[in-house]
mmCIF file of C-alpha atoms in Angstrom:
data_model
loop_
_atom_site.group_PDB
_atom_site.id
_atom_site.type_symbol
_atom_site.label_atom_id
_atom_site.label_comp_id
_atom_site.label_asym_id
_atom_site.label_seq_id
_atom_site.Cartn_x
_atom_site.Cartn_y
_atom_site.Cartn_z
ATOM 1 C CA MET N 1 -195.244 -49.268 -161.948
ATOM 2 C CA LYS N 2 -192.467 -48.841 -163.855
ATOM 3 C CA ILE N 3 -189.937 -45.591 -163.831
ATOM 4 C CA TYR N 4 -188.819 -44.906 -167.549
ATOM 5 C CA GLN N 5 -186.236 -42.433 -167.253
ATOM 6 C CA HIS N 6 -183.665 -41.705 -164.397
ATOM 7 C CA HIS N 7 -180.928 -38.975 -164.089
ATOM 8 C CA ALA N 8 -178.669 -38.159 -160.860
ATOM 9 C CA TRP N 9 -180.480 -36.029 -158.009
ATOM 10 C CA PRO N 10 -178.599 -32.749 -157.934
ATOM 11 C CA SER N 11 -177.154 -30.959 -154.786
ATOM 12 C CA THR N 12 -176.821 -27.443 -155.984
ATOM 13 C CA VAL N 13 -179.330 -24.984 -157.686
ATOM 14 C CA ASP N 14 -176.934 -24.830 -160.698
ATOM 15 C CA GLU N 15 -177.078 -28.313 -161.096
ATOM 16 C CA ALA N 16 -180.695 -28.369 -160.892
ATOM 17 C CA ILE N 17 -180.959 -25.548 -163.489
ATOM 18 C CA ALA N 18 -179.008 -27.476 -165.934
ATOM 19 C CA ILE N 19 -181.236 -30.686 -165.512
ATOM 20 C CA GLN N 20 -184.101 -28.654 -166.303
ATOM 21 C CA GLU N 21 -182.681 -27.163 -169.397
ATOM 22 C CA GLN N 22 -181.648 -30.604 -170.619
ATOM 23 C CA LEU N 23 -184.855 -31.992 -170.272
ATOM 24 C CA ARG N 24 -187.503 -29.311 -171.032
ATOM 25 C CA ASN N 25 -187.364 -30.253 -174.677
ATOM 26 C CA GLN N 26 -188.354 -33.658 -174.373
ATOM 27 C CA VAL N 27 -191.955 -32.322 -172.484
ATOM 28 C CA ILE N 28 -194.959 -33.040 -174.859
ATOM 29 C CA THR N 29 -197.746 -30.375 -174.364
ATOM 30 C CA SER N 30 -200.347 -31.822 -176.909
ATOM 31 C CA ASP N 31 -202.912 -34.884 -176.455
ATOM 32 C CA ARG N 32 -200.851 -38.249 -176.028
ATOM 33 C CA LEU N 33 -203.314 -39.822 -173.775
ATOM 34 C CA GLN N 34 -204.900 -43.273 -173.568
ATOM 35 C CA GLU N 35 -208.379 -42.878 -173.823
ATOM 36 C CA PRO N 36 -210.763 -43.805 -172.436
ATOM 37 C CA VAL N 37 -209.038 -42.966 -169.142
ATOM 38 C CA GLN N 38 -209.886 -45.515 -166.332
ATOM 39 C CA TYR N 39 -207.461 -44.590 -163.571
ATOM 40 C CA VAL N 40 -206.448 -41.229 -162.541
ATOM 41 C CA ALA N 41 -203.953 -40.562 -159.724
ATOM 42 C CA GLY N 42 -202.884 -37.802 -157.429
ATOM 43 C CA VAL N 43 -199.257 -37.322 -155.684
ATOM 44 C CA ASP N 44 -198.659 -35.186 -152.503
ATOM 45 C CA MET N 45 -195.793 -34.718 -149.735
ATOM 46 C CA GLY N 46 -195.679 -34.356 -146.249
ATOM 47 C CA PHE N 47 -192.498 -33.812 -144.303
ATOM 48 C CA GLU N 48 -191.467 -35.417 -140.838
ATOM 49 C CA ALA N 49 -188.484 -34.683 -138.601
ATOM 50 C CA ASP N 50 -188.366 -31.142 -139.276
ATOM 51 C CA GLY N 51 -188.448 -31.539 -142.959
ATOM 52 C CA THR N 52 -185.498 -33.915 -142.728
ATOM 53 C CA ILE N 53 -187.548 -36.783 -144.059
ATOM 54 C CA SER N 54 -190.036 -36.846 -147.051
ATOM 55 C CA ARG N 55 -193.230 -38.851 -147.052
ATOM 56 C CA ALA N 56 -194.686 -39.281 -150.382
ATOM 57 C CA ALA N 57 -198.489 -40.316 -150.870
ATOM 58 C CA VAL N 58 -200.060 -41.786 -154.132
ATOM 59 C CA ALA N 59 -203.511 -42.164 -154.379
ATOM 60 C CA VAL N 60 -205.114 -44.011 -157.481
ATOM 61 C CA LEU N 61 -208.643 -43.724 -158.241
ATOM 62 C CA SER N 62 -211.189 -44.908 -160.856
ATOM 63 C CA PHE N 63 -212.705 -42.628 -163.416
ATOM 64 C CA PRO N 64 -215.095 -40.963 -164.042
ATOM 65 C CA ASP N 65 -216.349 -42.184 -160.636
ATOM 66 C CA LEU N 66 -213.506 -41.110 -158.449
ATOM 67 C CA GLN N 67 -213.473 -44.252 -156.001
ATOM 68 C CA ILE N 68 -210.134 -45.235 -154.477
ATOM 69 C CA THR N 69 -208.652 -48.028 -155.979
ATOM 70 C CA GLU N 70 -205.022 -48.106 -154.717
ATOM 71 C CA THR N 71 -203.017 -45.980 -152.163
ATOM 72 C CA SER N 72 -199.045 -46.174 -151.368
ATOM 73 C CA LEU N 73 -196.728 -44.151 -148.969
ATOM 74 C CA ALA N 74 -192.980 -43.978 -149.252
ATOM 75 C CA TYR N 75 -190.315 -42.091 -147.037
ATOM 76 C CA ARG N 76 -186.971 -41.162 -147.656
ATOM 77 C CA PRO N 77 -184.274 -38.594 -146.440
ATOM 78 C CA THR N 78 -184.685 -35.026 -147.783
ATOM 79 C CA THR N 79 -181.718 -33.946 -149.755
ATOM 80 C CA PHE N 80 -182.866 -30.672 -151.441
ATOM 81 C CA PRO N 81 -184.164 -27.697 -149.752
ATOM 82 C CA TYR N 82 -187.206 -25.823 -150.151
ATOM 83 C CA ILE N 83 -186.692 -23.235 -153.335
ATOM 84 C CA PRO N 84 -189.140 -22.061 -155.014
ATOM 85 C CA GLY N 85 -188.828 -23.271 -158.993
ATOM 86 C CA PHE N 86 -187.019 -26.350 -157.958
ATOM 87 C CA LEU N 87 -189.767 -28.058 -156.239
ATOM 88 C CA SER N 88 -189.455 -31.522 -158.173
ATOM 89 C CA PHE N 89 -185.897 -31.823 -156.957
ATOM 90 C CA ARG N 90 -187.080 -31.749 -152.801
ATOM 91 C CA GLU N 91 -190.125 -34.048 -153.709
ATOM 92 C CA ILE N 92 -189.890 -36.474 -156.810
ATOM 93 C CA PRO N 93 -187.282 -38.979 -155.295
ATOM 94 C CA ALA N 94 -190.054 -39.862 -152.759
ATOM 95 C CA VAL N 95 -192.819 -40.018 -155.175
ATOM 96 C CA LEU N 96 -191.123 -42.223 -157.464
ATOM 97 C CA ASP N 97 -190.658 -44.447 -154.394
ATOM 98 C CA ALA N 98 -194.114 -44.797 -154.113
ATOM 99 C CA LEU N 99 -195.342 -45.054 -157.546
ATOM 100 C CA GLU N 100 -193.255 -48.094 -157.906
ATOM 101 C CA LYS N 101 -195.141 -49.539 -155.293
ATOM 102 C CA ILE N 102 -198.332 -49.551 -156.708
ATOM 103 C CA LYS N 103 -199.865 -52.191 -158.837
ATOM 104 C CA THR N 104 -202.435 -50.027 -161.008
ATOM 105 C CA THR N 105 -200.640 -47.898 -163.413
ATOM 106 C CA PRO N 106 -202.783 -44.824 -163.675
ATOM 107 C CA ASP N 107 -203.627 -43.065 -167.257
ATOM 108 C CA LEU N 108 -203.242 -39.593 -165.833
ATOM 109 C CA ILE N 109 -201.446 -37.892 -162.982
ATOM 110 C CA LEU N 110 -202.532 -34.470 -161.318
ATOM 111 C CA CYS N 111 -199.816 -32.782 -159.592
ATOM 112 C CA ASP N 112 -200.221 -30.363 -156.798
ATOM 113 C CA GLY N 113 -197.803 -27.842 -158.625
ATOM 114 C CA GLN N 114 -196.920 -26.509 -161.899
ATOM 115 C CA GLY N 115 -196.302 -27.922 -165.273
ATOM 116 C CA ILE N 116 -194.967 -25.841 -167.732
ATOM 117 C CA ALA N 117 -196.238 -22.627 -166.413
ATOM 118 C CA HIS N 118 -192.774 -22.420 -164.530
ATOM 119 C CA PRO N 119 -189.721 -19.960 -165.239
ATOM 120 C CA ARG N 120 -188.086 -22.637 -167.406
ATOM 121 C CA ARG N 121 -191.038 -24.651 -168.645
ATOM 122 C CA PHE N 122 -190.200 -27.625 -166.181
ATOM 123 C CA GLY N 123 -191.971 -27.599 -163.333
ATOM 124 C CA ILE N 124 -192.863 -30.657 -160.962
ATOM 125 C CA ALA N 125 -195.479 -32.310 -162.933
ATOM 126 C CA SER N 126 -193.720 -31.646 -166.474
ATOM 127 C CA HIS N 127 -190.785 -33.393 -164.746
ATOM 128 C CA LEU N 128 -192.708 -36.188 -163.179
ATOM 129 C CA GLY N 129 -194.707 -37.075 -166.372
ATOM 130 C CA LEU N 130 -191.417 -37.026 -168.443
ATOM 131 C CA LEU N 131 -189.327 -39.429 -165.990
ATOM 132 C CA VAL N 132 -192.652 -42.249 -165.685
ATOM 133 C CA ASP N 133 -193.753 -41.633 -169.299
ATOM 134 C CA ILE N 134 -197.555 -40.795 -168.259
ATOM 135 C CA PRO N 135 -199.719 -37.688 -169.287
ATOM 136 C CA THR N 136 -199.500 -35.456 -166.004
ATOM 137 C CA ILE N 137 -201.524 -32.111 -165.373
ATOM 138 C CA GLY N 138 -200.057 -29.610 -163.168
ATOM 139 C CA VAL N 139 -202.934 -28.112 -160.742
ATOM 140 C CA ALA N 140 -201.348 -25.555 -158.630
ATOM 141 C CA LYS N 141 -203.159 -23.451 -155.600
ATOM 142 C CA SER N 142 -200.839 -20.536 -156.056
ATOM 143 C CA LEU N 143 -199.414 -18.588 -159.207
ATOM 144 C CA LEU N 144 -195.627 -18.768 -159.763
ATOM 145 C CA ILE N 145 -195.565 -17.105 -163.138
ATOM 146 C CA GLY N 146 -197.530 -15.147 -165.605
ATOM 147 C CA LYS N 147 -200.255 -12.849 -166.119
ATOM 148 C CA HIS N 148 -204.317 -13.373 -166.896
ATOM 149 C CA GLU N 149 -207.407 -11.417 -167.458
ATOM 150 C CA GLU N 150 -209.904 -11.296 -164.725
ATOM 151 C CA LEU N 151 -211.735 -14.701 -164.278
ATOM 152 C CA PRO N 152 -215.694 -14.614 -163.698
ATOM 153 C CA GLU N 153 -216.854 -16.096 -160.330
ATOM 154 C CA THR N 154 -218.606 -19.151 -161.573
ATOM 155 C CA ARG N 155 -217.202 -22.782 -161.924
ATOM 156 C CA GLY N 156 -215.899 -23.728 -165.176
ATOM 157 C CA ASN N 157 -214.555 -20.226 -166.349
ATOM 158 C CA TRP N 158 -211.183 -19.865 -167.235
ATOM 159 C CA ARG N 159 -208.353 -17.644 -168.766
ATOM 160 C CA SER N 160 -205.107 -18.149 -170.456
ATOM 161 C CA LEU N 161 -202.013 -17.626 -168.257
ATOM 162 C CA ILE N 162 -199.689 -15.962 -170.331
ATOM 163 C CA ASP N 163 -195.837 -15.266 -169.748
ATOM 164 C CA GLN N 164 -193.875 -13.248 -172.279
ATOM 165 C CA GLY N 165 -196.199 -13.624 -174.851
ATOM 166 C CA GLU N 166 -196.628 -17.485 -174.596
ATOM 167 C CA ILE N 167 -199.534 -19.030 -173.505
ATOM 168 C CA ILE N 168 -198.485 -21.510 -170.447
ATOM 169 C CA GLY N 169 -201.556 -22.727 -168.529
ATOM 170 C CA ALA N 170 -204.931 -21.188 -167.610
ATOM 171 C CA VAL N 171 -206.317 -20.157 -164.584
ATOM 172 C CA LEU N 172 -209.657 -21.898 -164.052
ATOM 173 C CA ARG N 173 -212.665 -21.740 -161.366
ATOM 174 C CA SER N 174 -212.972 -25.112 -160.064
ATOM 175 C CA ARG N 175 -215.692 -24.003 -157.803
ATOM 176 C CA THR N 176 -218.189 -21.050 -157.720
ATOM 177 C CA GLY N 177 -216.703 -18.110 -155.672
ATOM 178 C CA VAL N 178 -213.728 -19.718 -154.619
ATOM 179 C CA LYS N 179 -210.093 -19.108 -155.208
ATOM 180 C CA PRO N 180 -208.982 -20.257 -158.573
ATOM 181 C CA LEU N 181 -206.589 -23.000 -159.752
ATOM 182 C CA TYR N 182 -203.525 -22.710 -161.908
ATOM 183 C CA ILE N 183 -203.451 -25.359 -164.882
ATOM 184 C CA SER N 184 -200.778 -26.336 -166.958
ATOM 185 C CA SER N 185 -199.646 -29.002 -169.176
ATOM 186 C CA GLY N 186 -197.395 -31.453 -167.346
ATOM 187 C CA HIS N 187 -196.396 -34.011 -170.061
ATOM 188 C CA ARG N 188 -198.293 -35.365 -172.869
ATOM 189 C CA ILE N 189 -201.710 -33.132 -172.674
ATOM 190 C CA SER N 190 -202.695 -29.993 -173.916
ATOM 191 C CA VAL N 191 -203.999 -27.261 -171.511
ATOM 192 C CA PRO N 192 -207.985 -27.729 -172.711
ATOM 193 C CA THR N 193 -207.578 -31.384 -172.176
ATOM 194 C CA ALA N 194 -206.200 -30.732 -168.698
ATOM 195 C CA ILE N 195 -208.815 -28.332 -168.008
ATOM 196 C CA GLU N 196 -211.836 -30.949 -168.734
ATOM 197 C CA TYR N 197 -210.043 -33.622 -166.416
ATOM 198 C CA VAL N 198 -209.295 -31.356 -163.635
ATOM 199 C CA LEU N 199 -213.176 -30.059 -163.710
ATOM 200 C CA ARG N 200 -214.329 -33.913 -163.557
ATOM 201 C CA CYS N 201 -212.118 -34.645 -161.110
ATOM 202 C CA THR N 202 -213.548 -31.872 -159.072
ATOM 203 C CA PRO N 203 -217.070 -32.561 -158.253
ATOM 204 C CA LYS N 204 -217.577 -31.175 -154.587
ATOM 205 C CA TYR N 205 -214.515 -29.270 -153.381
ATOM 206 C CA ARG N 206 -212.032 -26.546 -155.145
ATOM 207 C CA LEU N 207 -209.326 -29.291 -155.305
ATOM 208 C CA PRO N 208 -209.435 -32.371 -157.216
ATOM 209 C CA GLU N 209 -209.994 -35.398 -155.430
ATOM 210 C CA THR N 210 -206.789 -37.150 -156.550
ATOM 211 C CA THR N 211 -204.910 -34.052 -154.705
ATOM 212 C CA ARG N 212 -207.535 -34.176 -151.484
ATOM 213 C CA ILE N 213 -206.737 -37.811 -150.787
ATOM 214 C CA ALA N 214 -203.086 -37.747 -151.258
ATOM 215 C CA ASP N 215 -203.071 -34.776 -149.116
ATOM 216 C CA LYS N 216 -204.648 -36.681 -146.424
ATOM 217 C CA LEU N 217 -202.399 -39.610 -146.704
ATOM 218 C CA ALA N 218 -199.238 -37.405 -146.836
ATOM 219 C CA SER N 219 -200.027 -35.380 -143.799
ATOM 220 C CA ALA N 220 -201.576 -38.093 -141.478
ATOM 221 C CA ARG N 221 -199.946 -38.977 -138.305
#
């Protein structure tokens, strides 16, 4: 798979902020998908040797039946610390290595993290989507930023996630009676369309199948 855009990876927070500010205006939050979507992918990370080695996993699934088509793993030294709001600089280098190994280019990537629901509107899903020029969705398990109205307990309900008067995503109940997910546009997809695809990728569990499978690969020993 081809990586369309590259930049130097930072070693300091100030350098990382400068990259986020430089690239954030290139993010597209309207629908620019190639439809019908035939392949969806999930990416996730594990760490080895006390966090010094990054282990990136990619799982490509057929859509809409969600059967595994292809997987890959990549390893590289971890070069950026864990700091909330800067996850992409810690994880994406190894993720790009894993994506370059796959032969099936996905039509949509679901990321275990934020898209534009981020203080600088440039979370890991937006960053990755921009670099690979593929539609991406941020599917986070916890709230990073924003507020929302109370969410009903039944599957499929969602409420807008708002920060400083701006809609930055949605809080979505993917399964009845379980904790919600925090959905935001990564790149080349709108929030309503992102919600639709996340629900179609969560037939049984709280998390999308893409995330569950990639997580198993990333954490396997």
